Amino acid sequence: MLKILIDLIGAFLGLILTLPVIILAILFILTFDRQNPIFIQSRLGKSKQIFQIIKLRTMKNNQITMLGNILRKTGIDEIPQLLNILFLQMSFVGPRPLTQTDIERLGWNDTYHATRWNSRPGITGLAQLSPICHKKMSWFLDQKYINCQNILLDLKIILSSIAVLIVGKKKAVQWMHSNRNHAGTR
């Protein structure tokens, strides 16, 4: 219950604080990419319930645009997901929500992998901070998070995710994985 309250308050404040950035990004997308600035896609959330994830559009004709590259590197394209948090479809921290196609491609559509959908998906998580991008590592880290989740671990993941934007992924990941016993990730 505390996690939900923190998510709701954080998402509300985050939307208020980032509204000028969102509006500016929308205007840039409309001006330079000349397309709908909002990207909506079906994803599977907690208990595999389908919801519509909301992001800023970063691609055109299946290619990442120059502006889209900037939005992705800064994480600005993810800000509209704060609405998904307010709708209780997502959390700040948790396994990333996947499409049905992703689940089938990864081979996670069986009972063995069912525990992944025991928690609300997140904007960020342990797997997103991993130096290795591989389905087995993602599965392991998602399970680790689901089994060990607590407010201190969430805070460390959020701070590490913010640090990625400031110092880069390599340094932020090193910080995340150093002294991990203090955050209950053992």
PDB file of N, CA and C in Angstrom, residues 134-172:
ATOM      1  N   HIS A 134      20.247  -9.428 -22.048  1.00  0.00           N
ATOM      2  CA  HIS A 134      19.986 -10.788 -22.512  1.00  0.00           C
ATOM      3  C   HIS A 134      18.741 -11.293 -21.796  1.00  0.00           C
ATOM      4  N   LYS A 135      17.951 -12.111 -22.484  1.00  0.00           N
ATOM      5  CA  LYS A 135      16.671 -12.533 -21.902  1.00  0.00           C
ATOM      6  C   LYS A 135      16.849 -13.307 -20.601  1.00  0.00           C
ATOM      7  N   LYS A 136      17.905 -14.131 -20.476  1.00  0.00           N
ATOM      8  CA  LYS A 136      18.113 -14.868 -19.222  1.00  0.00           C
ATOM      9  C   LYS A 136      18.467 -13.927 -18.079  1.00  0.00           C
ATOM     10  N   MET A 137      19.306 -12.923 -18.372  1.00  0.00           N
ATOM     11  CA  MET A 137      19.670 -11.953 -17.340  1.00  0.00           C
ATOM     12  C   MET A 137      18.449 -11.123 -16.952  1.00  0.00           C
ATOM     13  N   SER A 138      17.666 -10.700 -17.940  1.00  0.00           N
ATOM     14  CA  SER A 138      16.451  -9.928 -17.647  1.00  0.00           C
ATOM     15  C   SER A 138      15.494 -10.732 -16.779  1.00  0.00           C
ATOM     16  N   TRP A 139      15.312 -12.005 -17.122  1.00  0.00           N
ATOM     17  CA  TRP A 139      14.427 -12.871 -16.345  1.00  0.00           C
ATOM     18  C   TRP A 139      14.927 -12.991 -14.909  1.00  0.00           C
ATOM     19  N   PHE A 140      16.220 -13.249 -14.751  1.00  0.00           N
ATOM     20  CA  PHE A 140      16.822 -13.398 -13.426  1.00  0.00           C
ATOM     21  C   PHE A 140      16.624 -12.128 -12.596  1.00  0.00           C
ATOM     22  N   LEU A 141      16.902 -10.968 -13.189  1.00  0.00           N
ATOM     23  CA  LEU A 141      16.801  -9.706 -12.443  1.00  0.00           C
ATOM     24  C   LEU A 141      15.345  -9.335 -12.144  1.00  0.00           C
ATOM     25  N   ASP A 142      14.440  -9.611 -13.072  1.00  0.00           N
ATOM     26  CA  ASP A 142      13.024  -9.378 -12.791  1.00  0.00           C
ATOM     27  C   ASP A 142      12.564 -10.237 -11.621  1.00  0.00           C
ATOM     28  N   GLN A 143      12.964 -11.501 -11.606  1.00  0.00           N
ATOM     29  CA  GLN A 143      12.592 -12.397 -10.502  1.00  0.00           C
ATOM     30  C   GLN A 143      13.212 -11.938  -9.186  1.00  0.00           C
ATOM     31  N   LYS A 144      14.465 -11.514  -9.269  1.00  0.00           N
ATOM     32  CA  LYS A 144      15.152 -11.023  -8.072  1.00  0.00           C
ATOM     33  C   LYS A 144      14.398  -9.824  -7.489  1.00  0.00           C
ATOM     34  N   TYR A 145      13.976  -8.915  -8.370  1.00  0.00           N
ATOM     35  CA  TYR A 145      13.236  -7.753  -7.901  1.00  0.00           C
ATOM     36  C   TYR A 145      11.903  -8.167  -7.276  1.00  0.00           C
ATOM     37  N   ILE A 146      11.164  -9.025  -7.956  1.00  0.00           N
ATOM     38  CA  ILE A 146       9.852  -9.454  -7.455  1.00  0.00           C
ATOM     39  C   ILE A 146       9.986 -10.100  -6.076  1.00  0.00           C
ATOM     40  N   ASN A 147      11.044 -10.877  -5.874  1.00  0.00           N
ATOM     41  CA  ASN A 147      11.246 -11.575  -4.607  1.00  0.00           C
ATOM     42  C   ASN A 147      11.801 -10.682  -3.502  1.00  0.00           C
ATOM     43  N   CYS A 148      12.503  -9.618  -3.853  1.00  0.00           N
ATOM     44  CA  CYS A 148      13.184  -8.786  -2.852  1.00  0.00           C
ATOM     45  C   CYS A 148      12.655  -7.356  -2.762  1.00  0.00           C
ATOM     46  N   GLN A 149      11.579  -7.036  -3.480  1.00  0.00           N
ATOM     47  CA  GLN A 149      11.167  -5.631  -3.570  1.00  0.00           C
ATOM     48  C   GLN A 149      10.853  -5.031  -2.211  1.00  0.00           C
ATOM     49  N   ASN A 150      11.350  -3.821  -2.036  1.00  0.00           N
ATOM     50  CA  ASN A 150      11.075  -3.023  -0.850  1.00  0.00           C
ATOM     51  C   ASN A 150      11.331  -1.564  -1.196  1.00  0.00           C
ATOM     52  N   ILE A 151      10.943  -0.670  -0.341  1.00  0.00           N
ATOM     53  CA  ILE A 151      11.030   0.767  -0.621  1.00  0.00           C
ATOM     54  C   ILE A 151      12.488   1.202  -0.792  1.00  0.00           C
ATOM     55  N   LEU A 152      13.399   0.677   0.013  1.00  0.00           N
ATOM     56  CA  LEU A 152      14.807   1.071  -0.122  1.00  0.00           C
ATOM     57  C   LEU A 152      15.387   0.617  -1.455  1.00  0.00           C
ATOM     58  N   LEU A 153      15.049  -0.587  -1.884  1.00  0.00           N
ATOM     59  CA  LEU A 153      15.515  -1.071  -3.177  1.00  0.00           C
ATOM     60  C   LEU A 153      14.921  -0.215  -4.293  1.00  0.00           C
ATOM     61  N   ASP A 154      13.629   0.114  -4.203  1.00  0.00           N
ATOM     62  CA  ASP A 154      13.009   0.984  -5.200  1.00  0.00           C
ATOM     63  C   ASP A 154      13.726   2.329  -5.282  1.00  0.00           C
ATOM     64  N   LEU A 155      14.044   2.899  -4.143  1.00  0.00           N
ATOM     65  CA  LEU A 155      14.731   4.189  -4.109  1.00  0.00           C
ATOM     66  C   LEU A 155      16.093   4.092  -4.776  1.00  0.00           C
ATOM     67  N   LYS A 156      16.834   3.027  -4.483  1.00  0.00           N
ATOM     68  CA  LYS A 156      18.158   2.853  -5.086  1.00  0.00           C
ATOM     69  C   LYS A 156      18.044   2.680  -6.604  1.00  0.00           C
ATOM     70  N   ILE A 157      17.050   1.953  -7.068  1.00  0.00           N
ATOM     71  CA  ILE A 157      16.849   1.763  -8.512  1.00  0.00           C
ATOM     72  C   ILE A 157      16.474   3.087  -9.168  1.00  0.00           C
ATOM     73  N   ILE A 158      15.604   3.857  -8.534  1.00  0.00           N
ATOM     74  CA  ILE A 158      15.203   5.157  -9.091  1.00  0.00           C
ATOM     75  C   ILE A 158      16.407   6.100  -9.156  1.00  0.00           C
ATOM     76  N   LEU A 159      17.180   6.170  -8.081  1.00  0.00           N
ATOM     77  CA  LEU A 159      18.355   7.044  -8.071  1.00  0.00           C
ATOM     78  C   LEU A 159      19.385   6.594  -9.106  1.00  0.00           C
ATOM     79  N   SER A 160      19.554   5.284  -9.265  1.00  0.00           N
ATOM     80  CA  SER A 160      20.479   4.768 -10.281  1.00  0.00           C
ATOM     81  C   SER A 160      19.994   5.104 -11.679  1.00  0.00           C
ATOM     82  N   SER A 161      18.686   5.028 -11.885  1.00  0.00           N
ATOM     83  CA  SER A 161      18.126   5.350 -13.201  1.00  0.00           C
ATOM     84  C   SER A 161      18.314   6.826 -13.526  1.00  0.00           C
ATOM     85  N   ILE A 162      18.166   7.680 -12.525  1.00  0.00           N
ATOM     86  CA  ILE A 162      18.414   9.109 -12.724  1.00  0.00           C
ATOM     87  C   ILE A 162      19.898   9.337 -12.992  1.00  0.00           C
ATOM     88  N   ALA A 163      20.738   8.613 -12.259  1.00  0.00           N
ATOM     89  CA  ALA A 163      22.193   8.738 -12.448  1.00  0.00           C
ATOM     90  C   ALA A 163      22.613   8.344 -13.862  1.00  0.00           C
ATOM     91  N   VAL A 164      21.923   7.381 -14.461  1.00  0.00           N
ATOM     92  CA  VAL A 164      22.229   6.979 -15.840  1.00  0.00           C
ATOM     93  C   VAL A 164      22.143   8.187 -16.760  1.00  0.00           C
ATOM     94  N   LEU A 165      21.138   9.020 -16.555  1.00  0.00           N
ATOM     95  CA  LEU A 165      20.966  10.200 -17.392  1.00  0.00           C
ATOM     96  C   LEU A 165      22.071  11.231 -17.187  1.00  0.00           C
ATOM     97  N   ILE A 166      22.658  11.233 -15.989  1.00  0.00           N
ATOM     98  CA  ILE A 166      23.654  12.252 -15.641  1.00  0.00           C
ATOM     99  C   ILE A 166      25.084  11.777 -15.918  1.00  0.00           C
ATOM    100  N   VAL A 167      25.421  10.567 -15.454  1.00  0.00           N
ATOM    101  CA  VAL A 167      26.814  10.096 -15.558  1.00  0.00           C
ATOM    102  C   VAL A 167      27.001   8.964 -16.558  1.00  0.00           C
ATOM    103  N   GLY A 168      25.925   8.480 -17.130  1.00  0.00           N
ATOM    104  CA  GLY A 168      26.028   7.366 -18.069  1.00  0.00           C
ATOM    105  C   GLY A 168      25.718   6.044 -17.393  1.00  0.00           C
ATOM    106  N   LYS A 169      25.373   5.058 -18.214  1.00  0.00           N
ATOM    107  CA  LYS A 169      24.915   3.776 -17.684  1.00  0.00           C
ATOM    108  C   LYS A 169      26.016   3.019 -16.951  1.00  0.00           C
ATOM    109  N   LYS A 170      27.216   3.016 -17.474  1.00  0.00           N
ATOM    110  CA  LYS A 170      28.307   2.231 -16.871  1.00  0.00           C
ATOM    111  C   LYS A 170      28.559   2.637 -15.420  1.00  0.00           C
ATOM    112  N   LYS A 171      28.707   3.937 -15.165  1.00  0.00           N
ATOM    113  CA  LYS A 171      28.979   4.408 -13.809  1.00  0.00           C
ATOM    114  C   LYS A 171      27.770   4.204 -12.892  1.00  0.00           C
ATOM    115  N   ALA A 172      26.578   4.454 -13.423  1.00  0.00           N
ATOM    116  CA  ALA A 172      25.369   4.282 -12.613  1.00  0.00           C
ATOM    117  C   ALA A 172      25.162   2.828 -12.226  1.00  0.00           C
TER     118      ALA A 172
END
